[in-house]
Tab-separated table of C-alpha atoms in Angstrom:
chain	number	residue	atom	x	y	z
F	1	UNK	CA	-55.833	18.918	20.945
F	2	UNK	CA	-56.854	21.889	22.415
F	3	UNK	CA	-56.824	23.416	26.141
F	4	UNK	CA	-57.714	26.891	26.477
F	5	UNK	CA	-55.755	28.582	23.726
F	6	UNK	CA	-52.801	26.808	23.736
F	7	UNK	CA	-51.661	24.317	21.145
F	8	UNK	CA	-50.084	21.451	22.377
F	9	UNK	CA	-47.747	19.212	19.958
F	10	UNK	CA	-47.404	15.548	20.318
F	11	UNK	CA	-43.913	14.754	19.336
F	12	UNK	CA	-44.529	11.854	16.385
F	13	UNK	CA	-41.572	9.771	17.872
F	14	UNK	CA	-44.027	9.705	20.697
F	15	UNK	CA	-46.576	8.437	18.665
F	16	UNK	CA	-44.833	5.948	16.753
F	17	UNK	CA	-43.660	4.551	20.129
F	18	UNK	CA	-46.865	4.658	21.679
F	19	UNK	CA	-48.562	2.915	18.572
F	20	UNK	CA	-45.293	0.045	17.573
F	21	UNK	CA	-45.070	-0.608	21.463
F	22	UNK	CA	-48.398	-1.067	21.600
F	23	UNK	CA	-47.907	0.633	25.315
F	24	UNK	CA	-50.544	3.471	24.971
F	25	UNK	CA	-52.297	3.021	27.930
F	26	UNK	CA	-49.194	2.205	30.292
F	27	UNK	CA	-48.014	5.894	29.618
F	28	UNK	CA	-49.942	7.799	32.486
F	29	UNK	CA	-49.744	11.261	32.053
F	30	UNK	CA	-48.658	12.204	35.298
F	31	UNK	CA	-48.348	15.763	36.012
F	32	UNK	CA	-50.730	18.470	34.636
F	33	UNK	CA	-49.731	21.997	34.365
F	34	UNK	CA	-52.884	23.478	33.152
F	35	UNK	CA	-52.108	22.941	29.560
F	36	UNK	CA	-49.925	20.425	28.845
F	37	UNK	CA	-49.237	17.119	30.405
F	38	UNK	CA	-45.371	15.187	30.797
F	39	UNK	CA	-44.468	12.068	32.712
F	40	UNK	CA	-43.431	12.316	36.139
F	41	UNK	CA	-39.783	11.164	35.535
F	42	UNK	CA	-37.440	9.718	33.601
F	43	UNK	CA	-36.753	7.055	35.946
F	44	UNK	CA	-40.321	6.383	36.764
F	45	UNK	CA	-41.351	6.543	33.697
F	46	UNK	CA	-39.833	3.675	32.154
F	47	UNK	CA	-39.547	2.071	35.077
F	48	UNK	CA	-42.703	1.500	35.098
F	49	UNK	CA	-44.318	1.659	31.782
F	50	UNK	CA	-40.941	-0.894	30.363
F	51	UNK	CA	-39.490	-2.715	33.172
F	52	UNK	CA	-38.155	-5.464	30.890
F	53	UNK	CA	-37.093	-2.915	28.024
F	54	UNK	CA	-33.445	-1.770	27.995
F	55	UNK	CA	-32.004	1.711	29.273
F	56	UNK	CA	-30.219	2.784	26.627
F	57	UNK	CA	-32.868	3.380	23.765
F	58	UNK	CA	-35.974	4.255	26.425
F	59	UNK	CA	-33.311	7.176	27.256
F	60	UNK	CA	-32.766	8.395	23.667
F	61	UNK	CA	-36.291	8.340	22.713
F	62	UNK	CA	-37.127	10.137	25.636
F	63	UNK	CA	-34.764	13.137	25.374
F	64	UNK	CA	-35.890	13.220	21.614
F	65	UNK	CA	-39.515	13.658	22.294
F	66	UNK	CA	-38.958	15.984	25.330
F	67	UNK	CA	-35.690	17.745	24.040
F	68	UNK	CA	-37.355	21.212	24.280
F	69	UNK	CA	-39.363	21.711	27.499
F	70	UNK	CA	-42.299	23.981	27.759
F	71	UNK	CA	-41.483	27.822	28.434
F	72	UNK	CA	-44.630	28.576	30.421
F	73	UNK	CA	-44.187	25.119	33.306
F	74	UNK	CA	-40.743	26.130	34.384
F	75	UNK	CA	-40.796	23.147	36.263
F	76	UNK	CA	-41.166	20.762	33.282
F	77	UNK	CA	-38.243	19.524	31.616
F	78	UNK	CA	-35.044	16.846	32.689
F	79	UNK	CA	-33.819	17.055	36.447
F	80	UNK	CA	-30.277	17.848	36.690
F	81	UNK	CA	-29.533	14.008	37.398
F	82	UNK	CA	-31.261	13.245	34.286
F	83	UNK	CA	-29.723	15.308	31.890
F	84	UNK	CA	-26.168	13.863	32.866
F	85	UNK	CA	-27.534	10.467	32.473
F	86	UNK	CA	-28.376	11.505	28.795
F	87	UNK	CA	-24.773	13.503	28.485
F	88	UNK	CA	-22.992	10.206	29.433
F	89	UNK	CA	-25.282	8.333	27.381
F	90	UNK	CA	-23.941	10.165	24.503
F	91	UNK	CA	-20.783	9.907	25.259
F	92	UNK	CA	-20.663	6.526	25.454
F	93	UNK	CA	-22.242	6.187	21.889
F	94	UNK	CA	-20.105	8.606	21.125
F	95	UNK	CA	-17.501	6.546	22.120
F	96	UNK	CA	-18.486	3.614	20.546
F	97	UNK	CA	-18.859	5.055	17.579
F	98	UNK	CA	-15.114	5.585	17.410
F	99	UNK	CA	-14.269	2.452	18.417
F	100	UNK	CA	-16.129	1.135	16.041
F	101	UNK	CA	-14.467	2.962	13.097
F	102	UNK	CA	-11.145	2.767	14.678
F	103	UNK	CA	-11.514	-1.013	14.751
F	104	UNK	CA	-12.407	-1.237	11.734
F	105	UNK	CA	-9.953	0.912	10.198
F	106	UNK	CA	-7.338	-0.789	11.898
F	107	UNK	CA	-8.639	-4.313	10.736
F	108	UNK	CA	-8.420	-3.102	7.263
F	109	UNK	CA	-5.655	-2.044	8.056
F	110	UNK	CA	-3.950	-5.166	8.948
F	111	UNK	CA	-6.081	-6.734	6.237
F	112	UNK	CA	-4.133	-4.748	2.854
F	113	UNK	CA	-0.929	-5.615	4.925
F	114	UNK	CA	-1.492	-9.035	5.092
F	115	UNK	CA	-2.605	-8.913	1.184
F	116	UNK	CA	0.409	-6.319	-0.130
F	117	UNK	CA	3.230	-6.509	2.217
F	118	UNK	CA	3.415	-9.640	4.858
F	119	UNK	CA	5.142	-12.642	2.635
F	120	UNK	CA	2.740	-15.217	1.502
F	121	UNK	CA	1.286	-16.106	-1.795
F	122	UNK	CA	-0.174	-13.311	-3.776
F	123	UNK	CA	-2.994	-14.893	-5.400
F	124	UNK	CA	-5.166	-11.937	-6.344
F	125	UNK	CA	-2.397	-10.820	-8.590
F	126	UNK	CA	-4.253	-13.925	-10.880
F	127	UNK	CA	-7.070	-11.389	-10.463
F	128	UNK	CA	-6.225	-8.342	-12.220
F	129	UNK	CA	-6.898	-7.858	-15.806
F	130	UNK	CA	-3.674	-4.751	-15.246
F	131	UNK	CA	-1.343	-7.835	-15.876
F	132	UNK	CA	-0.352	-9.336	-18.920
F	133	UNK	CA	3.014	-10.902	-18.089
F	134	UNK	CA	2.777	-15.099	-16.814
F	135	UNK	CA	3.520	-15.462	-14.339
F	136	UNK	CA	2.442	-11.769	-13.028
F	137	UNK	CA	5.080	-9.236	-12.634
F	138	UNK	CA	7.861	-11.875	-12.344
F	139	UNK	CA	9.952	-10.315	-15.394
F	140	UNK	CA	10.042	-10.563	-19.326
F	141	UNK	CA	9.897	-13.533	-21.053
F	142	UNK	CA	9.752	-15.396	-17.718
F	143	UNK	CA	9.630	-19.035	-19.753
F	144	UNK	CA	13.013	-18.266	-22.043
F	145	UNK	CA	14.450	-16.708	-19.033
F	146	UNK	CA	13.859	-19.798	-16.861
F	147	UNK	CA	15.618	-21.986	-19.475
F	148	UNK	CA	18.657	-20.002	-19.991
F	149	UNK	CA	18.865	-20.011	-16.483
F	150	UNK	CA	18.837	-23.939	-15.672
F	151	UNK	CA	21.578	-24.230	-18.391
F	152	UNK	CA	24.039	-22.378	-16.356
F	153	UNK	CA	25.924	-23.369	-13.014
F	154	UNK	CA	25.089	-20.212	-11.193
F	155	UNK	CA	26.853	-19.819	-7.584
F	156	UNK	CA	24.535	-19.830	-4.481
F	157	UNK	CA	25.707	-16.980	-2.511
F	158	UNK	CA	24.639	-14.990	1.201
F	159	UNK	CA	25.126	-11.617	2.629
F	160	UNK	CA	23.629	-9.994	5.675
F	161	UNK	CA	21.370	-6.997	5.886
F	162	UNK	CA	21.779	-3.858	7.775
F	163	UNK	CA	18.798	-5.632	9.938
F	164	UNK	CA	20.312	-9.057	10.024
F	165	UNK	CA	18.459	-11.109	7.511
F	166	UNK	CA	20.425	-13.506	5.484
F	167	UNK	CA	19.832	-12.704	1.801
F	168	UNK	CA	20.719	-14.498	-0.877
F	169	UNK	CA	21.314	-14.698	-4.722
F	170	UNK	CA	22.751	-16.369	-7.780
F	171	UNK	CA	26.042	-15.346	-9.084
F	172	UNK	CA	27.400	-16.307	-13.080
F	173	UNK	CA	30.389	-15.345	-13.753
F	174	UNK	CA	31.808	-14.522	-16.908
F	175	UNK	CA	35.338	-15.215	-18.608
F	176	UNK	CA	34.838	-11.960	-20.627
F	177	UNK	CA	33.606	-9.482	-17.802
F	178	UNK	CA	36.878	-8.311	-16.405
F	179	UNK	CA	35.234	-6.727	-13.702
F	180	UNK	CA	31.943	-5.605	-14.898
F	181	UNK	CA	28.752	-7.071	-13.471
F	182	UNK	CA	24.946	-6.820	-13.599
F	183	UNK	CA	22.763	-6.972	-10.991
F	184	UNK	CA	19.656	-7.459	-11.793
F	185	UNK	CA	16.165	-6.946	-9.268
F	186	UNK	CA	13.364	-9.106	-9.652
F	187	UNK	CA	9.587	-7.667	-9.223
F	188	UNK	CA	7.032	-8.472	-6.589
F	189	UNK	CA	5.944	-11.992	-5.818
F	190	UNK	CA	9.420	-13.530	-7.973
F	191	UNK	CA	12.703	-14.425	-7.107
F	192	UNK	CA	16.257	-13.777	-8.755
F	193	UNK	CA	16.175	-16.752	-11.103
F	194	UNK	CA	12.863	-15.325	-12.876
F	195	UNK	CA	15.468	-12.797	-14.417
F	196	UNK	CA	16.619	-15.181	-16.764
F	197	UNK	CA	15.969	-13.235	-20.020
F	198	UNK	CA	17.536	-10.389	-18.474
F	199	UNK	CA	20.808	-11.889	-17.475
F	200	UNK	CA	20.904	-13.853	-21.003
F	201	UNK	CA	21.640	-9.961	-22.774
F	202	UNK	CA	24.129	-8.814	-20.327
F	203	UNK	CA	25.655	-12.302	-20.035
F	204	UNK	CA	25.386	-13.338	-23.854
F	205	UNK	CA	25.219	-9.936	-25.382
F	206	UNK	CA	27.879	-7.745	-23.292
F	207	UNK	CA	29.647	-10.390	-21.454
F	208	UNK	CA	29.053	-8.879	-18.019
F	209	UNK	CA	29.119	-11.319	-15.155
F	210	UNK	CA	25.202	-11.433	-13.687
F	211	UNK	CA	24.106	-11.637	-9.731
F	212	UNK	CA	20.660	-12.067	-9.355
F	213	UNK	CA	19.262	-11.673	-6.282
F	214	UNK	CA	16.510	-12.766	-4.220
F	215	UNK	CA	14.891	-9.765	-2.038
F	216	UNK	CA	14.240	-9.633	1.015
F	217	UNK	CA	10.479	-11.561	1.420
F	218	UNK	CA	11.114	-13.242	-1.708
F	219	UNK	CA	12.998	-17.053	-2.807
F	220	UNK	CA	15.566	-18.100	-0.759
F	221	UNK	CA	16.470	-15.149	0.637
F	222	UNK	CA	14.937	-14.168	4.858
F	223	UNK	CA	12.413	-11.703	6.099
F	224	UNK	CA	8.522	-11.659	6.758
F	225	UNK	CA	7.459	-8.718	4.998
F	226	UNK	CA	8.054	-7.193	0.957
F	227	UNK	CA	10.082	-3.643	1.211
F	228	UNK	CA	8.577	-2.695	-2.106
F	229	UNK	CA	12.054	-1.093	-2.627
F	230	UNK	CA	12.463	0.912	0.130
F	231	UNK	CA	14.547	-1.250	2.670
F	232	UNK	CA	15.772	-3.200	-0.226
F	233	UNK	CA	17.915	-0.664	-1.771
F	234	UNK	CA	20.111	-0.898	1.560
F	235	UNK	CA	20.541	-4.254	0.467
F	236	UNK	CA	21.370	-3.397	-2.477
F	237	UNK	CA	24.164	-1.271	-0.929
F	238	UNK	CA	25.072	-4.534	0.274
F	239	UNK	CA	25.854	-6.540	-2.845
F	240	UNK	CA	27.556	-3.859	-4.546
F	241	UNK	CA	29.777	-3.721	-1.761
F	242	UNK	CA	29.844	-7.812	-2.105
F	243	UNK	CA	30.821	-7.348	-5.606
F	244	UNK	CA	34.144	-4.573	-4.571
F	245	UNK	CA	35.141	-7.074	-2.300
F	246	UNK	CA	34.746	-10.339	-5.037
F	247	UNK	CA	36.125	-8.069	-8.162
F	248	UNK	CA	38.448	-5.186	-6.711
F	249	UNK	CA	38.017	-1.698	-7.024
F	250	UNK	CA	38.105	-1.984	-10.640
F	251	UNK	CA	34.733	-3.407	-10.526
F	252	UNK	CA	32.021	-1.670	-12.886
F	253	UNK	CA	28.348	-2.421	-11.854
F	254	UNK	CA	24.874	-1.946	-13.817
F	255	UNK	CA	21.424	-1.982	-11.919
F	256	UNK	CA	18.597	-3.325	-13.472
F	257	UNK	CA	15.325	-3.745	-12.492
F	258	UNK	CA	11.871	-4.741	-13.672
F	259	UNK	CA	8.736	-3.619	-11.863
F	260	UNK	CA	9.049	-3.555	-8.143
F	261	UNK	CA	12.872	-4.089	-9.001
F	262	UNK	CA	13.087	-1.139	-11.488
F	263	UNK	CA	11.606	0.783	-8.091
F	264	UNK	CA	14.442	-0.698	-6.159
F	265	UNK	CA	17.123	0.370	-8.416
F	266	UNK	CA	15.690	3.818	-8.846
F	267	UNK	CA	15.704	4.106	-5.181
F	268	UNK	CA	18.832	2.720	-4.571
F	269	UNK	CA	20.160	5.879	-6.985
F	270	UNK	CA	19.766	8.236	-4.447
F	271	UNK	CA	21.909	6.324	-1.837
F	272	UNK	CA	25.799	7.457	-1.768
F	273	UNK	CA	27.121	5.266	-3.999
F	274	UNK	CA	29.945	4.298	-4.992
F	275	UNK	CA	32.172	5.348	-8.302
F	276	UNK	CA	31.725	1.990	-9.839
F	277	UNK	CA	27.784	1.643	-10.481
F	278	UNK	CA	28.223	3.277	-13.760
F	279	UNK	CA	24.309	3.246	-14.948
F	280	UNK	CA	20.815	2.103	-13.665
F	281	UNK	CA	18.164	0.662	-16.087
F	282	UNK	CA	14.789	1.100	-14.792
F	283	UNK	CA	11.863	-0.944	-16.254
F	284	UNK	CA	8.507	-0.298	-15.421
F	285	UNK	CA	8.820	0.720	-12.190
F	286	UNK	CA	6.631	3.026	-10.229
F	287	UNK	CA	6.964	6.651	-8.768
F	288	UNK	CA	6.291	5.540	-4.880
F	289	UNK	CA	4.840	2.748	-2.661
F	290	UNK	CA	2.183	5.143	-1.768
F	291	UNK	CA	0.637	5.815	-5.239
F	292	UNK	CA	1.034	2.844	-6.466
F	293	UNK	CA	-0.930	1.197	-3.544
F	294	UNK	CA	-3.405	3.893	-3.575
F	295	UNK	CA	-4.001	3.148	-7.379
F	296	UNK	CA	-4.147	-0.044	-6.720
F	297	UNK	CA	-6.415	0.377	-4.500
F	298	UNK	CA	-8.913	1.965	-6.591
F	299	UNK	CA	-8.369	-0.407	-9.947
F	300	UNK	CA	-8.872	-3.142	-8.082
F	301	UNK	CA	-11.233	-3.044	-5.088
F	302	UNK	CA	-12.919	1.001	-5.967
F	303	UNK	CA	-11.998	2.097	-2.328
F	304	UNK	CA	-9.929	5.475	-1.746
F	305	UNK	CA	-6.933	5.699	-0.443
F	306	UNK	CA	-7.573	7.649	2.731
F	307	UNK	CA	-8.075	5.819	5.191
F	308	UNK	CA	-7.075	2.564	4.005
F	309	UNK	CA	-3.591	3.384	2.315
F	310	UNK	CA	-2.689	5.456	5.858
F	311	UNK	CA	-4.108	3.117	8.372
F	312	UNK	CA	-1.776	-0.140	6.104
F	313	UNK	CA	1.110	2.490	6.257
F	314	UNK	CA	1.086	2.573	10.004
F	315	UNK	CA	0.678	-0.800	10.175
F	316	UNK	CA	3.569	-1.072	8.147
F	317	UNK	CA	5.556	1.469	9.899
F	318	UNK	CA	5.021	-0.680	13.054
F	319	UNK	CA	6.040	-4.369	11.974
F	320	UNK	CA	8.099	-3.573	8.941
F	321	UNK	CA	10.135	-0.373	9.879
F	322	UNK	CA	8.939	1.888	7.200
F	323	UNK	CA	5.677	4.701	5.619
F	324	UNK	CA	4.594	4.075	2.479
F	325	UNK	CA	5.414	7.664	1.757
F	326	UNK	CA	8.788	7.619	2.302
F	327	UNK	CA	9.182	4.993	0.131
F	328	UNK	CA	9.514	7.301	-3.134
F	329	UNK	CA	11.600	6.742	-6.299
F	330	UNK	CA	10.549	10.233	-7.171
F	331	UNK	CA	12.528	11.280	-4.366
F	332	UNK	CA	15.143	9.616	-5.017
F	333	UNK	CA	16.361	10.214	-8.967
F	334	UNK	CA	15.960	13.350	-7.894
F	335	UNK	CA	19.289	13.129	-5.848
F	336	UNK	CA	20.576	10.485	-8.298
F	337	UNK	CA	23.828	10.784	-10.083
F	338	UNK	CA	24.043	7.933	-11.618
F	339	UNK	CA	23.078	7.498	-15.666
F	340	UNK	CA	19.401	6.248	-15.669
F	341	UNK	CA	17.740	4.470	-18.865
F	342	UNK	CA	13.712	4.653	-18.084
F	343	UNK	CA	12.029	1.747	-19.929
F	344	UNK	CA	8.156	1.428	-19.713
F	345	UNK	CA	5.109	-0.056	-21.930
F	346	UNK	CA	2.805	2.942	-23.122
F	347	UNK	CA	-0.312	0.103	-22.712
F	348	UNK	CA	0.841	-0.457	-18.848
F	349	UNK	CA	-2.196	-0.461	-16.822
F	350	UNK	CA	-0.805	-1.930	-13.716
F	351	UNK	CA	1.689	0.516	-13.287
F	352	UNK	CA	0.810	3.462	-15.174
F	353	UNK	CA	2.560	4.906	-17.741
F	354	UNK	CA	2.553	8.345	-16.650
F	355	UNK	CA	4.589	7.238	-14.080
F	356	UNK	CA	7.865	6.984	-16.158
F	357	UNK	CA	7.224	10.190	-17.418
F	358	UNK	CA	7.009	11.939	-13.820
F	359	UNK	CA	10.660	9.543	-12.946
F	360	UNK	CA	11.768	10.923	-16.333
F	361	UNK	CA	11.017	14.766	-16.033
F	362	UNK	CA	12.359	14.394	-12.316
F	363	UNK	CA	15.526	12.629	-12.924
F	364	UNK	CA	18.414	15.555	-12.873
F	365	UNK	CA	21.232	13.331	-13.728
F	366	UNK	CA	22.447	11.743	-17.337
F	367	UNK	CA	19.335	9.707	-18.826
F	368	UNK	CA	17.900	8.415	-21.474
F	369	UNK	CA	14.041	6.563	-22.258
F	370	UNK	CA	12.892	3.805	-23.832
F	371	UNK	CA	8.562	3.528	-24.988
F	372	UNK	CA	7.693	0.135	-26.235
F	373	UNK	CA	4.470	0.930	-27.911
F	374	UNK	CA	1.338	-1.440	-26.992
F	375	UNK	CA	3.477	-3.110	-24.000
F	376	UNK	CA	1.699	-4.089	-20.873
F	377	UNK	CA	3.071	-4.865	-17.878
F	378	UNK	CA	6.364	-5.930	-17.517
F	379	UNK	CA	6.008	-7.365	-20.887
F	380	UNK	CA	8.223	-4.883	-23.297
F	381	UNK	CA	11.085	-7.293	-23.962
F	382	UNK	CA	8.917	-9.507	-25.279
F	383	UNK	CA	6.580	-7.005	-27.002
F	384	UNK	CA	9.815	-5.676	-29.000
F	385	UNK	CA	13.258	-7.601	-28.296
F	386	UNK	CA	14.907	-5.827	-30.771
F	387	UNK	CA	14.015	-1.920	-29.457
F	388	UNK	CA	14.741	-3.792	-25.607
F	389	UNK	CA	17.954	-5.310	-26.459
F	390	UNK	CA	19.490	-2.436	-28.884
F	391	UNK	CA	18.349	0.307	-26.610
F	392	UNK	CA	19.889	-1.093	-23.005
F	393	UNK	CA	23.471	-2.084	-24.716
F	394	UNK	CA	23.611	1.353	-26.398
F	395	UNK	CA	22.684	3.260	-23.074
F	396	UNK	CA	24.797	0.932	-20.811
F	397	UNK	CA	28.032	1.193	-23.189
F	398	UNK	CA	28.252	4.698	-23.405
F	399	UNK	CA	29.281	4.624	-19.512
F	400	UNK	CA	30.888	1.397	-19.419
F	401	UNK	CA	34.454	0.976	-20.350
F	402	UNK	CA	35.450	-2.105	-22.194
């Protein structure tokens, strides 16, 4: 409409309220300033025209519709009162808002460390089509394994942690060792025994005596949360000092992992260790809790891994003592001194091959690799026996005595 020659512009969030609300003729137009008409007050205003409606949305609408006053009524516009109501009103959706998003990121949060790292059941490993090995990520040839193992009178044995869990694990012992021993590390969701197949060509093959032990979160052994390698290879520290005191300092002593437990051994190389852990086979294992979560993360629910990797780290930090991103085997071959054999499936899509080649190219000490070509997870004894079997006594002898 028109008054005089000036143009006056009704707001269309005005409109749309006046028209959904239905309210058109409870908004008196209360004070005329010879060209353009505004309500009285805030207050008044909806105070009148919505006594039943809420503050908070009245409040927004109106400082939409009237958030630029009129240059030539120096008098129209918010009172000083009002506009600090509408300042604290954003604030406090301000507020809200990040609440909101905190809460939520710290549910999820607690949600991927309840689903990754707090011991329970890991069903939605069943889930993945990354795994090939049955049962998931529990070793090679988890069904021979199993039987070798129940023919032998393995020896239930405990240590204590640096933290003060009891851990245990299964020792064999063999008449042909004189001294030398393998321990072997189990992947995520297993236990020591799964390692059967393993054990059988150090125990069969080389004659080594075997120790297979359960980690921490996993079989017999205590503790409410899965290290993922990182706390673990202090335990490890902890057998192989077990194994001085059981076999003398004559003792020689292979690490050997598969999946999470090839990621415990390669961590454990960059500890101070001692003289007699002569070599370190590493199967399938990955390059650091973080990137494997955050790929994880992706290939299996398509989320990123900022914010929800970081906000389960700090969770992590905060009931299991450690950040994903410290937990590196990267970090750690690179400080390694120890011989390292790097085994890994070329097919792996659950933790991916390009992984062994990063270990590999950052490994500075004596080493050696193994492809087994079309292997999936966790899977390349059985995918090749032969290539597995030839390949690990080869690398172990050459810094073994007999």
């Amino acid at each position: 409409r028109r008054q005089g020659k000036s143009k006056v512009k009704i707001p269309l969030i005005r409109l749309f309220r006046a028209v959904c609300l239905e309210r058109t003729a409870e908004m008196p137009l209360l004070r005329d300033h010879g060209h353009r008409s505004w309500p009285l007050s805030f207050f008044e205003h909806f105070t009148r025209t919505f006594p039943a409606f809420p503050t908070l949305p009245p409040a927004m609408l109106y400082y939409a519709e009237n958030r630029v006053a009129c240059k030539a009524c120096p008098g129209v516009g918010f009172h000083y009162a009002e506009r600090k109501v509408i300042l604290f009103m954003w604030s406090v959706i301000i507020l809200a808002v990040v609440i909101i998003i905190a809460g939520g990121l710290t549910y999820a949060g607690f949600f991927f460390y309840g689903i990754a790292i707090k011991r329970a059941p890991k069903e939605f490993l069943a889930k993945t089509p990354d795994l090939k090995a049955d049962p998931p990520v529990a070793g090679p040839s988890w069904g021979e394994g199993a039987d070798w193992v129940s023919r032998h009178s393995f020896r239930k044995i405990e240590i204590t942690s640096d933290d003060g869990l009891t851990l245990r694990g299964y020792y064999l012992p063999s008449e042909r060792a004189a001294g030398r021993t393998a321990i072997i590390a189990h992947g995520y969701s297993g236990k020591g025994k799964d390692m059967g197949a393993c054990a059988k060509i150090y125990y069969e093959t080389m004659g080594y005596n075997v120790l297979l032990p359960d980690a921490r979160g996993h079989g017999d052994s205590k503790g409410e949360y899965i290290g993922f390698g990182w706390p673990e290879r202090r335990d490890y520290l902890r057998w192989i000092e077990y194994l001085l005191a059981e076999s003398g300092p004559e003792a020689q002593i292979v690490l050997h992992g598969v999946s999470m437990g090839g990621a415990t051994v390669m961590m454990t190389s960059g500890e101070e260790l001692p003289p007699q852990v002569k070599a370190i086979v590493a199967d399938c294992g990955y390059t650091s809790v973080k990137a494997q979560l955050s790929y994880q993360l992706w290939r299996m629910y398509h989320l990123p891994s900022f914010p929800f990797v970081h906000m389960a780290s700090l969770i992590t930090r905060i009931k299991a003592g450690y950040f994903f991103g410290e937990a590196s085997a990267l970090k750690q071959v690179r400080k390694a001194r120890v011989p390292i054999l790097f085994i890994h499936g070329d097919a792996d899509k659950f933790v991916p091959f390009y992984m062994m080649e990063e270990l590999y190219q950052a490994c500075r000490s004596p080493k050696d690799k193994l492809v087994i070509h079309g292997a999936g997870h966790g899977v390349a004894y059985d995918t090749d026996k032969a290539a597995y079997v030839g390949k690990v006594t080869d690398f172990v002898t050459r810094y073994v005595q007999i």
